[in-house]
Structure formats: C-alpha cells, structure tokens
C-alpha cells in the first residue's frame, strides 16, 4: 500500500467528517432524537462503530512556510529520536519475543501481560509512549502503529490503545488516536482510521466492519 493510498483513504474519512458536521446537530453527534445524550445512533454508549480518532488527536500548528516535518528537531531532541530509532530496530528484528517486548518497554510503550509483538512490526519512533498494548494482544508481522502525523501546516499526535486479546493482522497501519477494543480483530493489510469496537472484525482501506463470520 503506497503513501498516496494512505493519504487518499484519510482524505475520504475527513470528507465524511465534514459531511457529518453539516447535518442536524443530533445526527452530527451520532444520536437520534430518542437516544440519550452521549449515546450512539443505536442508543449505545460512545466508542462504538462511530468512534472517531479525530476527537482524540491533538493538533500542533507549524509556524512559518516550512512543512511540519522539516522542523522535527524542534519537536523532539535529536538524541531522543536517535535512541528511539535503535530501540525500534531491536523491537522489529530481535529473534526473541522477550527482547522485543523489553525494547518496547524501554521506548515507553505500555505493554500488558503476554503481548505478542510480531517481527518487523514498527512502533511510532517519535511518541512511542502514547502506545498501550493490552494483555495478550497480538500485533502482526510488519504492522505499523503511528502516534503522529506530520502535515503541511501542522503535526498531530494521538494515543493508540490496543485492548486485551485484540488481534492486529500483518501489514496493518493504525493511525494516531485509534482505540482498538478488547478481542477485536483487524484483517491483514488494513488501514485503521477510526475506533474498532470490542469483538468486531474490520478489514480494508480504510478498515470497515466485516459481515458476520457465517457470511465470510
């Protein structure tokens, strides 16, 4: 999946957000007239299918004409990024799962009991401390968890939480601010741009809920 594909998928999600903002306030909040405040369109609690990472992402405007990535040395100390880079490399290629989890913890990742971090999987190099991995979560081969986005006029940061016993398929990309619920499953090669409810299977670019397992 190319960088252009990632950008197009994110732009589609942003357009959906704009369309939602143009609707009636109750609809915009994901509620019907009969649903209580704070509930989803089906009356459920927040954080269901309509959960949006954008609500949790912090935006940091970039002064001047440079794009935000050009000024990365003003965001984090160079020595910190250099150390993170070495630890990320260890977390990616160490043959021992115990060593990979050790490297993640040294990066500041919150690692639960029994976490399985796949070979070549990559945590965020700038803000790895914003990643939380629940007990017995699995992050598949060559997946990427991002907690930052460098854009033209700003950079964004957001915490990523992977719930207990969640399963992230190989080569999946998770964007900043996403929460993956307990026992949720993400199919391989997915781009996750919004929350994944507990015990839900999602797939695709951008990832969307799949049908019942009987229909797969």
Short mmCIF file of C-alpha atoms in Angstrom, two decimals:
data_model
loop_
_atom_site.label_atom_id
_atom_site.label_comp_id
_atom_site.label_asym_id
_atom_site.label_seq_id
_atom_site.Cartn_x
_atom_site.Cartn_y
_atom_site.Cartn_z
CA UNK A 1 0.00 0.00 0.00
CA UNK A 2 1.55 3.31 -1.10
CA UNK A 3 1.74 6.59 0.80
CA UNK A 4 -0.69 8.06 -1.75
CA UNK A 5 -3.21 5.31 -0.94
CA UNK A 6 -2.94 6.12 2.77
CA UNK A 7 -3.45 9.83 2.08
CA UNK A 8 -6.48 9.22 -0.17
CA UNK A 9 -8.10 6.97 2.44
CA UNK A 10 -7.58 9.55 5.16
CA UNK A 11 -8.98 12.31 2.92
CA UNK A 12 -12.11 10.20 2.37
CA UNK A 13 -12.53 9.91 6.13
CA UNK A 14 -12.05 13.66 6.56
CA UNK A 15 -14.72 14.33 3.93
CA UNK A 16 -17.11 12.05 5.83
CA UNK A 17 -16.40 14.10 8.97
CA UNK A 18 -17.22 17.33 7.12
CA UNK A 19 -20.47 15.87 5.79
CA UNK A 20 -21.39 14.77 9.31
CA UNK A 21 -20.70 18.29 10.63
CA UNK A 22 -23.16 19.72 8.06
CA UNK A 23 -26.05 17.57 9.32
CA UNK A 24 -28.56 18.27 12.05
CA UNK A 25 -26.80 18.59 15.45
CA UNK A 26 -28.40 15.43 16.82
CA UNK A 27 -27.42 13.47 13.73
CA UNK A 28 -23.95 15.03 13.76
CA UNK A 29 -23.41 13.73 17.28
CA UNK A 30 -24.36 10.24 16.09
CA UNK A 31 -27.66 10.30 18.04
CA UNK A 32 -31.30 10.02 17.13
CA UNK A 33 -33.94 12.22 18.75
CA UNK A 34 -34.96 9.33 21.02
CA UNK A 35 -31.44 8.39 22.07
CA UNK A 36 -29.97 9.82 25.28
CA UNK A 37 -27.19 12.38 25.15
CA UNK A 38 -23.80 10.73 24.79
CA UNK A 39 -25.25 7.64 23.15
CA UNK A 40 -24.63 6.33 19.66
CA UNK A 41 -27.17 6.30 16.83
CA UNK A 42 -28.46 2.98 18.14
CA UNK A 43 -28.62 4.24 21.72
CA UNK A 44 -25.32 2.58 22.62
CA UNK A 45 -22.55 4.17 24.64
CA UNK A 46 -19.85 6.26 22.91
CA UNK A 47 -16.89 4.45 21.38
CA UNK A 48 -18.91 2.11 19.15
CA UNK A 49 -18.85 1.97 15.35
CA UNK A 50 -18.95 5.76 15.13
CA UNK A 51 -15.90 6.27 17.36
CA UNK A 52 -13.55 8.74 15.67
CA UNK A 53 -9.84 9.10 16.27
CA UNK A 54 -10.03 12.78 15.27
CA UNK A 55 -11.69 13.59 18.60
CA UNK A 56 -8.55 12.50 20.46
CA UNK A 57 -5.84 13.81 18.14
CA UNK A 58 -4.03 16.95 19.29
CA UNK A 59 -3.13 19.48 16.59
CA UNK A 60 0.09 21.49 16.78
CA UNK A 61 0.28 24.33 14.20
CA UNK A 62 3.62 24.86 12.46
CA UNK A 63 4.82 28.47 12.18
CA UNK A 64 6.45 29.76 9.02
CA UNK A 65 6.48 28.41 5.48
CA UNK A 66 8.13 25.04 6.17
CA UNK A 67 6.12 21.85 6.33
CA UNK A 68 5.95 20.38 9.82
CA UNK A 69 8.38 17.52 9.14
CA UNK A 70 11.19 19.94 8.27
CA UNK A 71 11.01 21.24 11.81
CA UNK A 72 11.08 17.86 13.56
CA UNK A 73 14.18 18.78 15.56
CA UNK A 74 12.10 21.43 17.34
CA UNK A 75 9.56 18.80 18.33
CA UNK A 76 11.81 16.20 19.95
CA UNK A 77 15.51 16.23 20.93
CA UNK A 78 17.72 14.61 18.30
CA UNK A 79 19.33 12.32 20.87
CA UNK A 80 15.90 11.04 21.94
CA UNK A 81 14.90 10.18 18.38
CA UNK A 82 18.28 8.52 17.78
CA UNK A 83 17.84 6.35 20.88
CA UNK A 84 14.26 5.56 19.90
CA UNK A 85 15.43 4.54 16.44
CA UNK A 86 17.84 1.98 17.89
CA UNK A 87 15.19 0.57 20.22
CA UNK A 88 12.63 0.44 17.40
CA UNK A 89 15.13 -1.54 15.33
CA UNK A 90 15.54 -4.02 18.22
CA UNK A 91 11.76 -4.29 18.61
CA UNK A 92 11.46 -5.03 14.89
CA UNK A 93 14.15 -7.65 14.33
CA UNK A 94 15.11 -9.29 17.64
CA UNK A 95 14.50 -13.06 17.33
CA UNK A 96 13.32 -13.25 20.94
CA UNK A 97 9.81 -12.08 21.81
CA UNK A 98 11.03 -11.29 25.31
CA UNK A 99 13.71 -8.97 23.91
CA UNK A 100 11.20 -7.28 21.58
CA UNK A 101 8.86 -6.58 24.49
CA UNK A 102 11.81 -5.31 26.54
CA UNK A 103 12.67 -2.85 23.76
CA UNK A 104 9.05 -1.69 23.60
CA UNK A 105 9.01 -1.00 27.33
CA UNK A 106 12.31 0.89 27.08
CA UNK A 107 10.64 3.05 24.42
CA UNK A 108 7.88 3.89 26.87
CA UNK A 109 5.19 1.65 25.36
CA UNK A 110 2.75 0.29 27.94
CA UNK A 111 2.98 -3.47 27.38
CA UNK A 112 0.47 -5.77 29.05
CA UNK A 113 0.96 -9.36 30.12
CA UNK A 114 1.51 -11.90 27.35
CA UNK A 115 1.72 -9.40 24.47
CA UNK A 116 2.97 -10.84 21.15
CA UNK A 117 4.79 -8.26 19.01
CA UNK A 118 5.42 -9.63 15.52
CA UNK A 119 8.69 -9.48 13.62
CA UNK A 120 9.18 -6.28 11.59
CA UNK A 121 6.26 -4.61 13.40
CA UNK A 122 7.07 -0.93 13.99
CA UNK A 123 6.00 1.32 16.87
CA UNK A 124 5.95 5.08 16.49
CA UNK A 125 9.52 6.42 16.66
CA UNK A 126 8.61 9.94 17.86
CA UNK A 127 5.94 9.25 20.50
CA UNK A 128 6.08 5.52 21.36
CA UNK A 129 4.99 6.38 24.91
CA UNK A 130 1.50 7.06 23.52
CA UNK A 131 1.00 3.34 22.70
CA UNK A 132 -0.81 0.99 25.09
CA UNK A 133 -0.98 -2.75 24.40
CA UNK A 134 -3.49 -4.72 26.47
CA UNK A 135 -2.94 -8.17 27.94
CA UNK A 136 -2.36 -10.91 25.36
CA UNK A 137 -2.78 -8.53 22.42
CA UNK A 138 -1.18 -9.62 19.15
CA UNK A 139 0.43 -7.21 16.69
CA UNK A 140 1.11 -8.98 13.40
CA UNK A 141 4.14 -9.08 11.13
CA UNK A 142 5.25 -5.76 9.59
CA UNK A 143 2.40 -3.77 11.11
CA UNK A 144 2.83 -0.08 12.00
CA UNK A 145 1.34 1.83 14.93
CA UNK A 146 1.56 5.59 14.39
CA UNK A 147 1.04 8.16 17.13
CA UNK A 148 1.94 11.18 14.99
CA UNK A 149 1.29 12.71 11.58
CA UNK A 150 3.50 15.40 10.04
CA UNK A 151 1.38 17.52 7.68
CA UNK A 152 1.96 20.76 5.77
CA UNK A 153 0.73 23.31 8.32
CA UNK A 154 0.64 21.25 11.50
CA UNK A 155 1.60 18.00 13.11
CA UNK A 156 -0.80 15.80 15.06
CA UNK A 157 -0.33 13.42 17.96
CA UNK A 158 -2.70 10.89 19.49
CA UNK A 159 -2.67 7.93 21.83
CA UNK A 160 -3.25 4.46 20.36
CA UNK A 161 -4.80 1.84 22.64
CA UNK A 162 -4.99 -1.84 21.71
CA UNK A 163 -7.34 -3.73 24.01
CA UNK A 164 -6.89 -7.05 25.76
CA UNK A 165 -6.69 -10.02 23.37
CA UNK A 166 -7.09 -7.81 20.32
CA UNK A 167 -5.59 -9.17 17.10
CA UNK A 168 -3.88 -6.92 14.53
CA UNK A 169 -3.19 -8.66 11.22
CA UNK A 170 0.05 -8.47 9.26
CA UNK A 171 1.00 -5.24 7.46
CA UNK A 172 -1.76 -3.24 9.13
CA UNK A 173 -1.32 0.51 9.69
CA UNK A 174 -3.03 2.12 12.70
CA UNK A 175 -3.28 5.93 12.71
CA UNK A 176 -2.99 8.25 15.73
CA UNK A 177 -5.88 8.40 18.20
CA UNK A 178 -7.35 5.00 17.34
CA UNK A 179 -8.68 2.73 20.09
CA UNK A 180 -8.97 -0.99 19.29
CA UNK A 181 -11.43 -2.75 21.58
CA UNK A 182 -10.99 -5.97 23.52
CA UNK A 183 -10.94 -9.10 21.34
CA UNK A 184 -11.32 -7.02 18.19
CA UNK A 185 -9.70 -8.36 15.03
CA UNK A 186 -8.14 -6.38 12.20
CA UNK A 187 -7.53 -8.18 8.90
CA UNK A 188 -4.12 -8.09 7.24
CA UNK A 189 -3.21 -5.10 5.03
CA UNK A 190 -5.79 -2.82 6.64
CA UNK A 191 -5.57 0.93 7.28
CA UNK A 192 -7.30 1.72 10.58
CA UNK A 193 -8.55 5.31 10.65
CA UNK A 194 -11.25 5.04 13.34
CA UNK A 195 -12.00 3.14 16.53
CA UNK A 196 -12.65 -0.60 16.37
CA UNK A 197 -15.39 -1.69 18.81
CA UNK A 198 -14.78 -4.71 21.06
CA UNK A 199 -15.21 -8.15 19.48
CA UNK A 200 -15.55 -6.66 16.00
CA UNK A 201 -13.66 -7.70 12.86
CA UNK A 202 -12.65 -4.98 10.41
CA UNK A 203 -10.80 -5.04 7.10
CA UNK A 204 -9.84 -2.83 4.18
CA UNK A 205 -8.51 0.61 3.31
CA UNK A 206 -9.89 2.32 5.27
CA UNK A 207 -10.90 -0.53 7.60
CA UNK A 208 -14.62 -1.18 7.94
CA UNK A 209 -16.60 -3.83 9.88
CA UNK A 210 -16.95 -7.14 8.09
CA UNK A 211 -20.13 -9.22 7.92
CA UNK A 212 -21.00 -11.97 10.34
CA UNK A 213 -18.49 -14.78 10.48
CA UNK A 214 -21.08 -17.09 8.93
CA UNK A 215 -21.08 -14.89 5.82
CA UNK A 216 -17.30 -14.74 5.40
#
